[in-house]
Coordinates of C-alpha atoms in Angstrom, one line a residue:
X1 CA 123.0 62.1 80.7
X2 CA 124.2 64.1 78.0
X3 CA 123.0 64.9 75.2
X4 CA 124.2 63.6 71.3
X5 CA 124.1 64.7 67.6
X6 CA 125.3 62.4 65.1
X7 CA 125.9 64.1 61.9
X8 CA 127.3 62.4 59.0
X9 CA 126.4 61.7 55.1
X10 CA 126.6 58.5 55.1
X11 CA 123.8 56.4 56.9
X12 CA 126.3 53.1 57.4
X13 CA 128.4 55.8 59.4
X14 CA 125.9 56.7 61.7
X15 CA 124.2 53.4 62.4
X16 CA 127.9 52.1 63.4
X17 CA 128.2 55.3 65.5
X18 CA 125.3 54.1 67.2
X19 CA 126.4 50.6 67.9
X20 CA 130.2 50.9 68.4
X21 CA 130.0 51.4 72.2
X22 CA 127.5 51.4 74.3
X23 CA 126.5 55.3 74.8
X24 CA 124.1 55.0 78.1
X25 CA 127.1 53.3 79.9
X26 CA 129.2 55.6 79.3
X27 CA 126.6 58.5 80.4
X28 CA 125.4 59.9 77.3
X29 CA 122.1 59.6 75.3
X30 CA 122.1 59.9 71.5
X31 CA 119.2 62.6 70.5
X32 CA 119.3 63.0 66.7
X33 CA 121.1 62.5 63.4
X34 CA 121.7 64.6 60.4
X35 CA 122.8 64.0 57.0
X36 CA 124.1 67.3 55.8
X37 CA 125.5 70.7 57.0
X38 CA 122.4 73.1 56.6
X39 CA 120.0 69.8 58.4
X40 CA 122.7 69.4 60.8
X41 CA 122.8 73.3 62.0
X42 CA 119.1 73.4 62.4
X43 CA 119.3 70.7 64.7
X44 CA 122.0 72.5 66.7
X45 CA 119.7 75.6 67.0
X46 CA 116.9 73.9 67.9
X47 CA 118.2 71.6 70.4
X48 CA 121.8 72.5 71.6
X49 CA 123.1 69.2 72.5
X50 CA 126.1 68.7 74.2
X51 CA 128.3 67.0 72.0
X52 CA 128.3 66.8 68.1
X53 CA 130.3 64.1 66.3
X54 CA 130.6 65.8 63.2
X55 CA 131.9 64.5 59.7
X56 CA 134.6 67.2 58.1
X57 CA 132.8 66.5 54.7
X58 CA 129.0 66.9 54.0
X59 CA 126.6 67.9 51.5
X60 CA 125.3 71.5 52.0
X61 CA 127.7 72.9 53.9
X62 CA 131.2 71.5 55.3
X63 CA 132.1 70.7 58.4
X64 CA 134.6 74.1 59.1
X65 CA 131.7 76.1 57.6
X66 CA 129.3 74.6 59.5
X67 CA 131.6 75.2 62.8
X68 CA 132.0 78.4 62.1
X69 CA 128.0 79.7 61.8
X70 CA 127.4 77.7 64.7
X71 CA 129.9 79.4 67.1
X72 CA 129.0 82.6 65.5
X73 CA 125.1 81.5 66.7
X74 CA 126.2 81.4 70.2
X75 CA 126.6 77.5 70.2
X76 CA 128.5 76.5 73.2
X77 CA 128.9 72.5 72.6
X78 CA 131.6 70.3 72.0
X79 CA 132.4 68.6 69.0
X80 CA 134.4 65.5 68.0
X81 CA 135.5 65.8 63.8
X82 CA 135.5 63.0 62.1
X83 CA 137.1 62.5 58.8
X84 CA 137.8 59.8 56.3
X85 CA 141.6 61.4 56.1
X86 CA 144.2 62.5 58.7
X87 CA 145.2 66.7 57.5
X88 CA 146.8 68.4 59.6
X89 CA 145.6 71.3 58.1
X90 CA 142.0 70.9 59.2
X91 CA 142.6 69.8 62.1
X92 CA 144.2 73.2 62.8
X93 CA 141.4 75.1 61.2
X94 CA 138.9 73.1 64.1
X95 CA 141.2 74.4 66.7
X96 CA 139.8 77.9 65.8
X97 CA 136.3 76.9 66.8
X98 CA 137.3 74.5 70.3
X99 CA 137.6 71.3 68.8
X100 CA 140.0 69.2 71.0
X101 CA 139.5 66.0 68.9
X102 CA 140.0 64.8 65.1
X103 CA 139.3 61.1 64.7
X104 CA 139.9 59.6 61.6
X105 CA 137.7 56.7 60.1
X106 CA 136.8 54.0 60.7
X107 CA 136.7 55.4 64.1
X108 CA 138.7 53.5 66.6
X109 CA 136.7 52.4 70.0
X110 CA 139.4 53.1 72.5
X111 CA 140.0 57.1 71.1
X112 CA 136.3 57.4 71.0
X113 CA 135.9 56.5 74.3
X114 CA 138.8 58.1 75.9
X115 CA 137.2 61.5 73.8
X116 CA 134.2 61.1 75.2
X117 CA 135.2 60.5 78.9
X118 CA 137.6 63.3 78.4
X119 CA 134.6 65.9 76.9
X120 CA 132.2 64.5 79.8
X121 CA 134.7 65.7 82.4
X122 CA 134.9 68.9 80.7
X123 CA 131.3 69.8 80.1
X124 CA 130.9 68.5 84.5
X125 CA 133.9 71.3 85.7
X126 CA 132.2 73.5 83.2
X127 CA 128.6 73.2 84.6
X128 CA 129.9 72.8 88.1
X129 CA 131.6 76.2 87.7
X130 CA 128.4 77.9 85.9
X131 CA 126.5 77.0 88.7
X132 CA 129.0 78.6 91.0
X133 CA 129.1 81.6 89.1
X134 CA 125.8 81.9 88.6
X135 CA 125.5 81.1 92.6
X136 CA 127.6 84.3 93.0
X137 CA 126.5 86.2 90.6
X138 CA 122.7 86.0 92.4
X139 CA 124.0 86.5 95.9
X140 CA 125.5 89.9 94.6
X141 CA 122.6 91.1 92.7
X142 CA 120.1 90.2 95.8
X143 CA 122.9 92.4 98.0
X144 CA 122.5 95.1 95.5
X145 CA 119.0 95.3 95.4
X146 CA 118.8 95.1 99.2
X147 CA 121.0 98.2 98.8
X148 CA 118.6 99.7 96.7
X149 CA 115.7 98.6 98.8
X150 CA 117.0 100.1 102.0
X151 CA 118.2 103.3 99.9
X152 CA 121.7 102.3 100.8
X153 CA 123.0 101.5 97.2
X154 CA 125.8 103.2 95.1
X155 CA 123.9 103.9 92.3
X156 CA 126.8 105.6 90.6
X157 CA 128.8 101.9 90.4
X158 CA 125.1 99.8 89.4
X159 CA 124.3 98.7 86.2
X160 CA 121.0 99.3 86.0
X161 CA 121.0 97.1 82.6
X162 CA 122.4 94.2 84.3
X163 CA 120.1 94.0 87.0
X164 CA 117.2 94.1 84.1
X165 CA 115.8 97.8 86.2
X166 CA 115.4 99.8 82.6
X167 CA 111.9 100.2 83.1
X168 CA 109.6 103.7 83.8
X169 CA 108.0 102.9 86.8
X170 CA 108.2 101.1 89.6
X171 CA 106.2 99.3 92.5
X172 CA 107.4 97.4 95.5
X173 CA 105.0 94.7 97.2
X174 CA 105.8 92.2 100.0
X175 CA 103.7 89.3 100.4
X176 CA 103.3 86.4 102.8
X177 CA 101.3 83.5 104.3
X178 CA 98.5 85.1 105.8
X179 CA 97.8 82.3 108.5
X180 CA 100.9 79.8 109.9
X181 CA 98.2 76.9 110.0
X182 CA 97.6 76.8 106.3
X183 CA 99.6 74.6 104.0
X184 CA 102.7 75.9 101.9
X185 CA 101.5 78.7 99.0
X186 CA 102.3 76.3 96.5
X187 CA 101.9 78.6 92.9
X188 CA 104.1 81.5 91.5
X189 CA 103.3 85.1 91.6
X190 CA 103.7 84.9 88.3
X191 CA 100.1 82.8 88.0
X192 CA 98.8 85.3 90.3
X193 CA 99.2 88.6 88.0
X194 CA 98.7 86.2 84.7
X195 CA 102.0 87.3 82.8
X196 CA 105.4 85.8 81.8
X197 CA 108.3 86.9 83.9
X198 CA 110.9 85.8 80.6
X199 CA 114.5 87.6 81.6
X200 CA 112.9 89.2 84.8
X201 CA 111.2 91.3 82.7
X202 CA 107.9 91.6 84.6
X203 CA 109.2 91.5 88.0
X204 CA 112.2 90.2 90.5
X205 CA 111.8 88.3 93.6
X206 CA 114.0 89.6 96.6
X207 CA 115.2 87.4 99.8
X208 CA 114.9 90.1 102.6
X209 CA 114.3 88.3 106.0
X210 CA 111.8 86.1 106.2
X211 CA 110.0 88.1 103.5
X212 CA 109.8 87.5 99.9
X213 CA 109.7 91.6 98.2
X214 CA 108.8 91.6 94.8
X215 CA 109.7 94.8 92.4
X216 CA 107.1 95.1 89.6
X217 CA 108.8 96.8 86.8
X218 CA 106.9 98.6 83.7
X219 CA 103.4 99.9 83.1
X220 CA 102.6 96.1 82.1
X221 CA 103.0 94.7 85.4
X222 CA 101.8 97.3 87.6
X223 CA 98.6 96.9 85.7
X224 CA 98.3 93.3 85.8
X225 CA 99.1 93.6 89.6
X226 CA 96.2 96.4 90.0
X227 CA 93.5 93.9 88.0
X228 CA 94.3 91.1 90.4
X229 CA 93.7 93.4 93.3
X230 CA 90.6 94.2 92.4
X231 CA 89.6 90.7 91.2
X232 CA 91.1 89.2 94.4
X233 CA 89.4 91.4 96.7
X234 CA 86.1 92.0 95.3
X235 CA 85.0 89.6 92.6
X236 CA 86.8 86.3 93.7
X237 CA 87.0 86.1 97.7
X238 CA 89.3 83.0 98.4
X239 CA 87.4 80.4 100.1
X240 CA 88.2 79.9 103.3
X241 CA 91.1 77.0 103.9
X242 CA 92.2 77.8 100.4
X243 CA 95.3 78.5 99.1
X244 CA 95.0 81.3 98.0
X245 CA 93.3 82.5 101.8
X246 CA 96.6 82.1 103.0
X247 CA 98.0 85.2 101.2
X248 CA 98.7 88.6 102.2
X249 CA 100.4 91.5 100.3
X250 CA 101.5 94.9 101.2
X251 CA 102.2 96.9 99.0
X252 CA 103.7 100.7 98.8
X253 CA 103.1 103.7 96.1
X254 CA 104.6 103.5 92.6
X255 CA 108.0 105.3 91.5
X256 CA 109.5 106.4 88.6
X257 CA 113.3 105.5 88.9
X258 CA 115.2 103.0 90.9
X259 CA 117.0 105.4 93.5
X260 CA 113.6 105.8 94.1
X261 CA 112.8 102.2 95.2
X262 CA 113.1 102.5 98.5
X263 CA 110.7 105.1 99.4
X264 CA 108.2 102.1 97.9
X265 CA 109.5 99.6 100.0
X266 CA 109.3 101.5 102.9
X267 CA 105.5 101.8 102.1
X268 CA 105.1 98.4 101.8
X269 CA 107.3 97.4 105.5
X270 CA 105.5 99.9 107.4
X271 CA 101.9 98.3 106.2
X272 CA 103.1 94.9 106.9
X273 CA 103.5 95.9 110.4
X274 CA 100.4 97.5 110.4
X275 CA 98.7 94.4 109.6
X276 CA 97.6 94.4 113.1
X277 CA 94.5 96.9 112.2
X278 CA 93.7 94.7 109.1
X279 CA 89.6 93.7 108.9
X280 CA 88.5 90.4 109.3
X281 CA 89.6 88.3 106.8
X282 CA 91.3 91.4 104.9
X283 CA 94.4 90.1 102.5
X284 CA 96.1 93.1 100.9
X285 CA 97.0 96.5 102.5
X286 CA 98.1 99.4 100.2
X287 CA 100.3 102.8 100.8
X288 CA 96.8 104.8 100.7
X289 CA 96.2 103.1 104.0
X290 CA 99.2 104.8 105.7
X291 CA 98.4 106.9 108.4
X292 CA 99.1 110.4 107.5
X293 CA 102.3 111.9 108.9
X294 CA 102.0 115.2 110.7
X295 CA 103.2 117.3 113.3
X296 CA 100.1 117.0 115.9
X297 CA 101.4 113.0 116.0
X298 CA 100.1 112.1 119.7
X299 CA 100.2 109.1 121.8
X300 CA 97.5 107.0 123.8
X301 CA 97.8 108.7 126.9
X302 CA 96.7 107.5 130.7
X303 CA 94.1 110.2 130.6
X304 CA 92.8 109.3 127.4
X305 CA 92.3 105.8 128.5
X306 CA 90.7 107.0 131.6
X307 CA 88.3 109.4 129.3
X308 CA 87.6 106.1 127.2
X309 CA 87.1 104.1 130.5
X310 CA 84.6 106.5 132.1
X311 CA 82.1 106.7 128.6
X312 CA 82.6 103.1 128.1
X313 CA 81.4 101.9 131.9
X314 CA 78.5 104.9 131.3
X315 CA 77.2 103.8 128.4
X316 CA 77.7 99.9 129.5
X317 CA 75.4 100.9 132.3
X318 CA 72.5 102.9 130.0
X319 CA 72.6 99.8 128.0
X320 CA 73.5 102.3 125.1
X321 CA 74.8 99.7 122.6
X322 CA 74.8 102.1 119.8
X323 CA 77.3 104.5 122.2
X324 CA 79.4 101.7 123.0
X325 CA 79.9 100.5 119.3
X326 CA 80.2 104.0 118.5
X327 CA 83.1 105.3 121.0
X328 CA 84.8 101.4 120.5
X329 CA 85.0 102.5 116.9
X330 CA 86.5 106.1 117.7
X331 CA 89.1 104.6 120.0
X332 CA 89.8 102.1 116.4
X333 CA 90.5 105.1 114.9
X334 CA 93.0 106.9 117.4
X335 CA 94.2 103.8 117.5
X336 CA 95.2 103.6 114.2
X337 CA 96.3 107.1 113.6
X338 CA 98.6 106.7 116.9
X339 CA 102.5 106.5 117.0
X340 CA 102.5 104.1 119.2
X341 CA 104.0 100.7 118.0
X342 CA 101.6 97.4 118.0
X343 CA 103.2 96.5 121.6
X344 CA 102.2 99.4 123.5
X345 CA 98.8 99.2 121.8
X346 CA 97.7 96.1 123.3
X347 CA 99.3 97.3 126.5
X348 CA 97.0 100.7 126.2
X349 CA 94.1 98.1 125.6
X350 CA 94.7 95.7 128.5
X351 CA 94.8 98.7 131.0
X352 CA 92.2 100.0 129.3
X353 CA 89.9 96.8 129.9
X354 CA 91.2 95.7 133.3
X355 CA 89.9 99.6 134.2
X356 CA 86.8 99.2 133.1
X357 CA 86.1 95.8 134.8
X358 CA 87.4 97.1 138.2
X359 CA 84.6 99.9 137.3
X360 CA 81.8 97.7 136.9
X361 CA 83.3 95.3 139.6
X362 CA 83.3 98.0 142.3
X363 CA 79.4 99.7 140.5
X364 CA 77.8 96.2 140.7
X365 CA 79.6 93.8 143.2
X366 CA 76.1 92.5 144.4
X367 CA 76.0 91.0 140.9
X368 CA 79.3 89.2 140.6
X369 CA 80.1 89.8 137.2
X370 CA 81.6 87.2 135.1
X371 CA 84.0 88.6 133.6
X372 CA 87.7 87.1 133.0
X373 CA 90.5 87.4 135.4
X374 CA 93.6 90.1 134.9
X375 CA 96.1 87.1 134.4
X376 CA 93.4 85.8 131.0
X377 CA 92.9 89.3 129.8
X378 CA 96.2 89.9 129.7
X379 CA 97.1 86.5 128.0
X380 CA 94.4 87.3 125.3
X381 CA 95.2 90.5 124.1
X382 CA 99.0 90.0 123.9
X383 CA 98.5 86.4 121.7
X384 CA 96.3 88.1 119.5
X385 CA 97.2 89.1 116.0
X386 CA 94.7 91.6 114.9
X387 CA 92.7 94.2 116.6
X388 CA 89.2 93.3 115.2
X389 CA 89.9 89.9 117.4
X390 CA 90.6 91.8 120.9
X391 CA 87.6 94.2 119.9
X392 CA 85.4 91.6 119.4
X393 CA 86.1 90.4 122.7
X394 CA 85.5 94.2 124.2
X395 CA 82.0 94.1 123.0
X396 CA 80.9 89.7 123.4
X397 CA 82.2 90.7 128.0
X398 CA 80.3 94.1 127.6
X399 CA 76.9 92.1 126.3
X400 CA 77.9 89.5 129.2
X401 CA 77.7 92.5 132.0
X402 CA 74.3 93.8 129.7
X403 CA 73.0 90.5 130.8
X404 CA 73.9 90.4 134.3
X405 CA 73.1 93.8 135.0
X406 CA 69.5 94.2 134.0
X407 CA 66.6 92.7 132.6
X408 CA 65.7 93.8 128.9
X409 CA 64.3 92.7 125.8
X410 CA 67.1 91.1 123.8
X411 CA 65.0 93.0 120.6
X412 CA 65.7 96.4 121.7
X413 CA 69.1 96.5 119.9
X414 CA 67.3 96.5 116.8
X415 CA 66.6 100.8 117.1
X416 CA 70.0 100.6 117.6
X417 CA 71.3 99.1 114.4
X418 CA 68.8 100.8 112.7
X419 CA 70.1 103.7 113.5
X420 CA 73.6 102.5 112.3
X421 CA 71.9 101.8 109.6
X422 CA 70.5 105.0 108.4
X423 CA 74.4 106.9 109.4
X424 CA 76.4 104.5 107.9
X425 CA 74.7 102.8 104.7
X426 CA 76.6 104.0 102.3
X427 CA 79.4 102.0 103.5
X428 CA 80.0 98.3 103.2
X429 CA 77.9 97.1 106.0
X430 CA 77.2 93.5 106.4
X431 CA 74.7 91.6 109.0
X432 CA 78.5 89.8 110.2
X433 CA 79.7 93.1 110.8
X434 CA 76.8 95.0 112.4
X435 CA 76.5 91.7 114.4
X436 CA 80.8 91.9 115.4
X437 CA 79.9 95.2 116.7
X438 CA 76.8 94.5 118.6
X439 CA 78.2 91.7 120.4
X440 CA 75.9 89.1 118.6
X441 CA 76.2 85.8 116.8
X442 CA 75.2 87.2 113.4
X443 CA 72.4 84.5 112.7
X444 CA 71.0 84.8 115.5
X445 CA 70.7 88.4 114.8
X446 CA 69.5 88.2 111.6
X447 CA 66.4 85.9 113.0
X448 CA 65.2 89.0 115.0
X449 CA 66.1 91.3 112.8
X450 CA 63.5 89.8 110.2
X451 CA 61.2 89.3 112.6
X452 CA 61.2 92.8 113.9
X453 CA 61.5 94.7 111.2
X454 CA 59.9 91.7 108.5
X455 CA 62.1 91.7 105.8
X456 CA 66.1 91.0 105.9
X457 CA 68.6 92.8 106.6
X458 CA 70.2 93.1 103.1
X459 CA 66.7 93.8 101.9
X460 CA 65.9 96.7 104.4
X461 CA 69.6 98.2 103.7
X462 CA 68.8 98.4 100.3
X463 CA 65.6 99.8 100.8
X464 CA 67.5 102.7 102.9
X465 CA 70.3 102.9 100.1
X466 CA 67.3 103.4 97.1
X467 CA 65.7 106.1 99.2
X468 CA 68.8 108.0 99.4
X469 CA 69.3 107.9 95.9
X470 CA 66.3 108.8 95.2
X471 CA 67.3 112.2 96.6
X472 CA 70.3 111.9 94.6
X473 CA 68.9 111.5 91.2
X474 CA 66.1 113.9 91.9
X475 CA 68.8 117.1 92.7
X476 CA 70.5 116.2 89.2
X477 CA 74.0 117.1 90.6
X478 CA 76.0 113.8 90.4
X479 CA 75.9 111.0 87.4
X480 CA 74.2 108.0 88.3
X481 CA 77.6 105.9 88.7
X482 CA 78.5 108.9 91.2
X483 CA 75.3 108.1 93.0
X484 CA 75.6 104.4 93.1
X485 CA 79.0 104.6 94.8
X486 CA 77.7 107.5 97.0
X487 CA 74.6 104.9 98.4
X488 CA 76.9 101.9 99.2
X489 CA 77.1 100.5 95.3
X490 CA 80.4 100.0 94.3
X491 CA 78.8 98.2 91.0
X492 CA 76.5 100.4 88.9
X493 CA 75.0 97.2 87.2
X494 CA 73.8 96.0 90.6
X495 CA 72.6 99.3 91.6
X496 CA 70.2 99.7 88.5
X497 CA 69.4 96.3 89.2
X498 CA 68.1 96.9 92.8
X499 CA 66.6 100.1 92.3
X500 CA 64.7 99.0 89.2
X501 CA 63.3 96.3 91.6
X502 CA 62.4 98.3 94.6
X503 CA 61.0 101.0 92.3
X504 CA 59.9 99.8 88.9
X505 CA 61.7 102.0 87.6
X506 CA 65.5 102.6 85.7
X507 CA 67.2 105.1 88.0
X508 CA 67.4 107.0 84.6
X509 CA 64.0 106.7 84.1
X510 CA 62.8 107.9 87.9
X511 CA 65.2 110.8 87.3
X512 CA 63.7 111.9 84.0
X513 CA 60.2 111.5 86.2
X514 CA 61.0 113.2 89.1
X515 CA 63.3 115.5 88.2
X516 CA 63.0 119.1 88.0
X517 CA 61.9 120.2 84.5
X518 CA 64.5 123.1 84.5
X519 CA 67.4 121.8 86.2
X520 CA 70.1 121.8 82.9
X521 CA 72.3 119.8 85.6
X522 CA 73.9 116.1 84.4
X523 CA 71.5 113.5 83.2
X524 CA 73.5 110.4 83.5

């Protein structure tokens, strides 16, 4: 319905208004009354209705007056004058401001109606042909900042004021649903960053593809993006199902101009592909995770996958887990840093394992191995998405081969995670990681692992991580935050926390102990 003001000085006049036709019939809802010209501008201000029926004649300020400080106010409505006296000389002054009709009083039914009908199928073409406009008017600014996306724009005929792009930096991200299974993402990015997008001022939303690209634009929003990266990835870990699980971003460097947009989107694209080599359960990629572009790029070559072949079936038959795990994860690497596209990776990988299990095949055929046939390795690498998942099923048929090739105590992996341990604790290593790479379910391994070793395996990592530091604090060289991060401790809370607990002591404290008297190196 559309929307009325009935403004008038005379209450009798405005209760007739009301009852003289019926108003919802005729497709229009009656919203507010006013008795006087400053009351009756207010209301137009405040509420902007569609139509104003206004009296030529009212306390305050007059009718023309009124008209004229309302247009001059942007107000776009139509208005009906009504006047107790038929001039021709007013109704030539409402002309000015796009009044098309001057009823005298009392107000006859029939004009009223037919001025209503005719308004109503004026204010229809005109919102109609907004909406094309407007229609039009998005098509062409999504084209242009395709343009500028792509670095295929003609920045010389773009107006960069138009297109809201005034700001001092900017930063392109792409995000999408992170699994197909999981329901629609159902809230704005806006809730995700926490600030109002009035005007576009925070950010615009791009149709490219099947992608969504957003453009942060200003200081503002780059920051707000940054502090939900680092709440989304390491204080508030979706839960799993979640909507929020079902995201993924990518997201390329920042840029100080918009001819410069494009080198950030291209950030952004190339990481989306890349997604392949994302971690388990690993939502946001950034442009520092690029593979560095040099001239000594190299491909994964049939030798090399004969090298990896001939350690892998060695180690597989010294029942070197540590080796195996170690020369899978250097392959990850090469892997990463390679120019080949995802395609010829998981081609690279199926020769790869169909290699080795001819090796062990032909080695141990006295054994028959159980291992799956060409036609189901080949199906499982090419359906899946991410190369943790195909590794993971490297290292669970190399554990199944362990087993059918020898008898040994289950417990012996344990030197070799220890091991691990001791190389590799001052990254973020988890019992479902160590256990990924092993081969094993990781409670099962963390049952023998405590009953091995007798504590936990968080508990003897952080024992390995305090003695470290200890080192640390004791040399004097680094600030204590420097040291936390250099153990494993990305928060220096926690790491006081646990060393306090292992040793009594404030890491403060055991440096002021234990360190040397004469060092004038950095206390905290």
């Amino acid at each position: 319905m559309y929307t009325v003001l009935i403004a008038d000085d005379e209450a009798i006049i405005r209760r007739g208004l009301k009852k003289i036709i019926d108003w919802g019939m005729l497709g229009f809802e009656i919203i507010g009354e006013a008795s006087n010209g400053v009351e009756t501008l207010a209301y137009i201000n405040e509420h902007n209705p569609d139509i104003v029926l206004l009296d030529i004649k009212m306390p305050g300020m007059d009718g023309l007056e009124l008209l004229n400080k309302a247009r001059s106010e942007k107000y776009k409505g139509k208005v009906i004058i009504l006047s107790g006296y038929s001039d021709f000389k007013y109704a030539q002054e409402a002309i000015r401001y796009d009044v098309k009709y001057y009823l005298t009083k009392p107000i006859d039914v029939v004009e009223l109606k037919a001025a209503l009908s005719s308004l109503s199928e004026q204010i229809k073409e005109k919102s109609a042909h907004r909406s094309t406009v407007n229609h039009y008017k998005e098509k062409a600014e999504n084209t242009i900042l395709l343009d500028l996306l792509q670095g295929t724009a003609d920045l010389a005929n773009i107006n960069f004021d138009d297109l809201h792009m005034t700001s001092n930096i900017y930063q392109v991200l792409i995000y999408e649903k992170y699994s197909r299974n999981i329901a629609d993402i159902t809230y704005h990015f806006s809730e995700l960053l926490k600030v109002t997008n009035q005007d576009n001022s925070s950010f615009l939303i791009v149709n490219a593809g099947n992608n969504e690209v957003i453009i942060l634009k200003g200081e503002f929003a780059i920051q707000k993006f940054n502090e939900f990266l680092n709440r989304f990835e390491r204080e508030l870990k979706p839960q799993k199902g979640s909507p929020l699980d079902s995201l993924f971003i990518a997201y390329g460097r920042t840029v100080t101009s918009p001819k410069d947009i494009h080198i950030s989107y291209k950030d952004s694209s190339s990481l989306l592909q890349r997604r392949f080599f994302c971690e388990i359960n690993q939502h946001t990629i950034g442009y520092k995770q690029l593979p560095e572009n040099n001239n000594n790029a190299y491909y994964m070559t049939h030798e090399l996958l004969l090298d990896y072949c001939s350690k892998l079936v060695a180690y597989i038959q010294s029942f070197n887990r540590k080796a195996v795990a170690d020369t899978l994860h250097n392959l990850e690497i090469k892997l990463y840093n390679s120019q080949d596209c995802i395609h010829d990776i998981k081609l690279f990988l199926t020769d790869l394992f169909i290699e080795i299990k001819d090796k062990l095949n032909n080695l141990y055929s006295a054994k028959k191995l159980t291992i799956p046939t060409n036609t189901q390795i080949i199906d499982f690498i090419q359906t899946k998405n991410y190369l943790y998942e195909i590794f993971l099923f490297f290292t669970e048929q190399f554990e199944v081969v362990l087993n059918s090739i020898g008898n040994f105590s289950r417990e012996s992996v344990i030197d070799d995670i220890l091991y691990y341990i001791q190389h590799n604790y001052m990254e973020n290593i988890r019992l479902e990681n160590i256990a990924s790479l092993f081969g094993y379910n990781s409670s099962y391994l963390g049952k023998i692992f405590n009953l091995k070793i007798g504590e936990s395996f968080n508990s003897y990592v952080d024992k390995v991580r305090i003695e470290n530091s200890k080192e640390l604090l004791i040399q004097k060289s680094l600030k204590i935050y420097e040291i936390a991060e250099k153990v494993g401790y990305q928060n220096t809370d926690y790491f006081y926390m646990k060393f306090k607990k292992n040793t009594g002591l404030t890491p403060a404290e055991y440096r002021k102990k234990y360190a040397t008297p004469n060092d004038n190196r950095k206390d905290l």
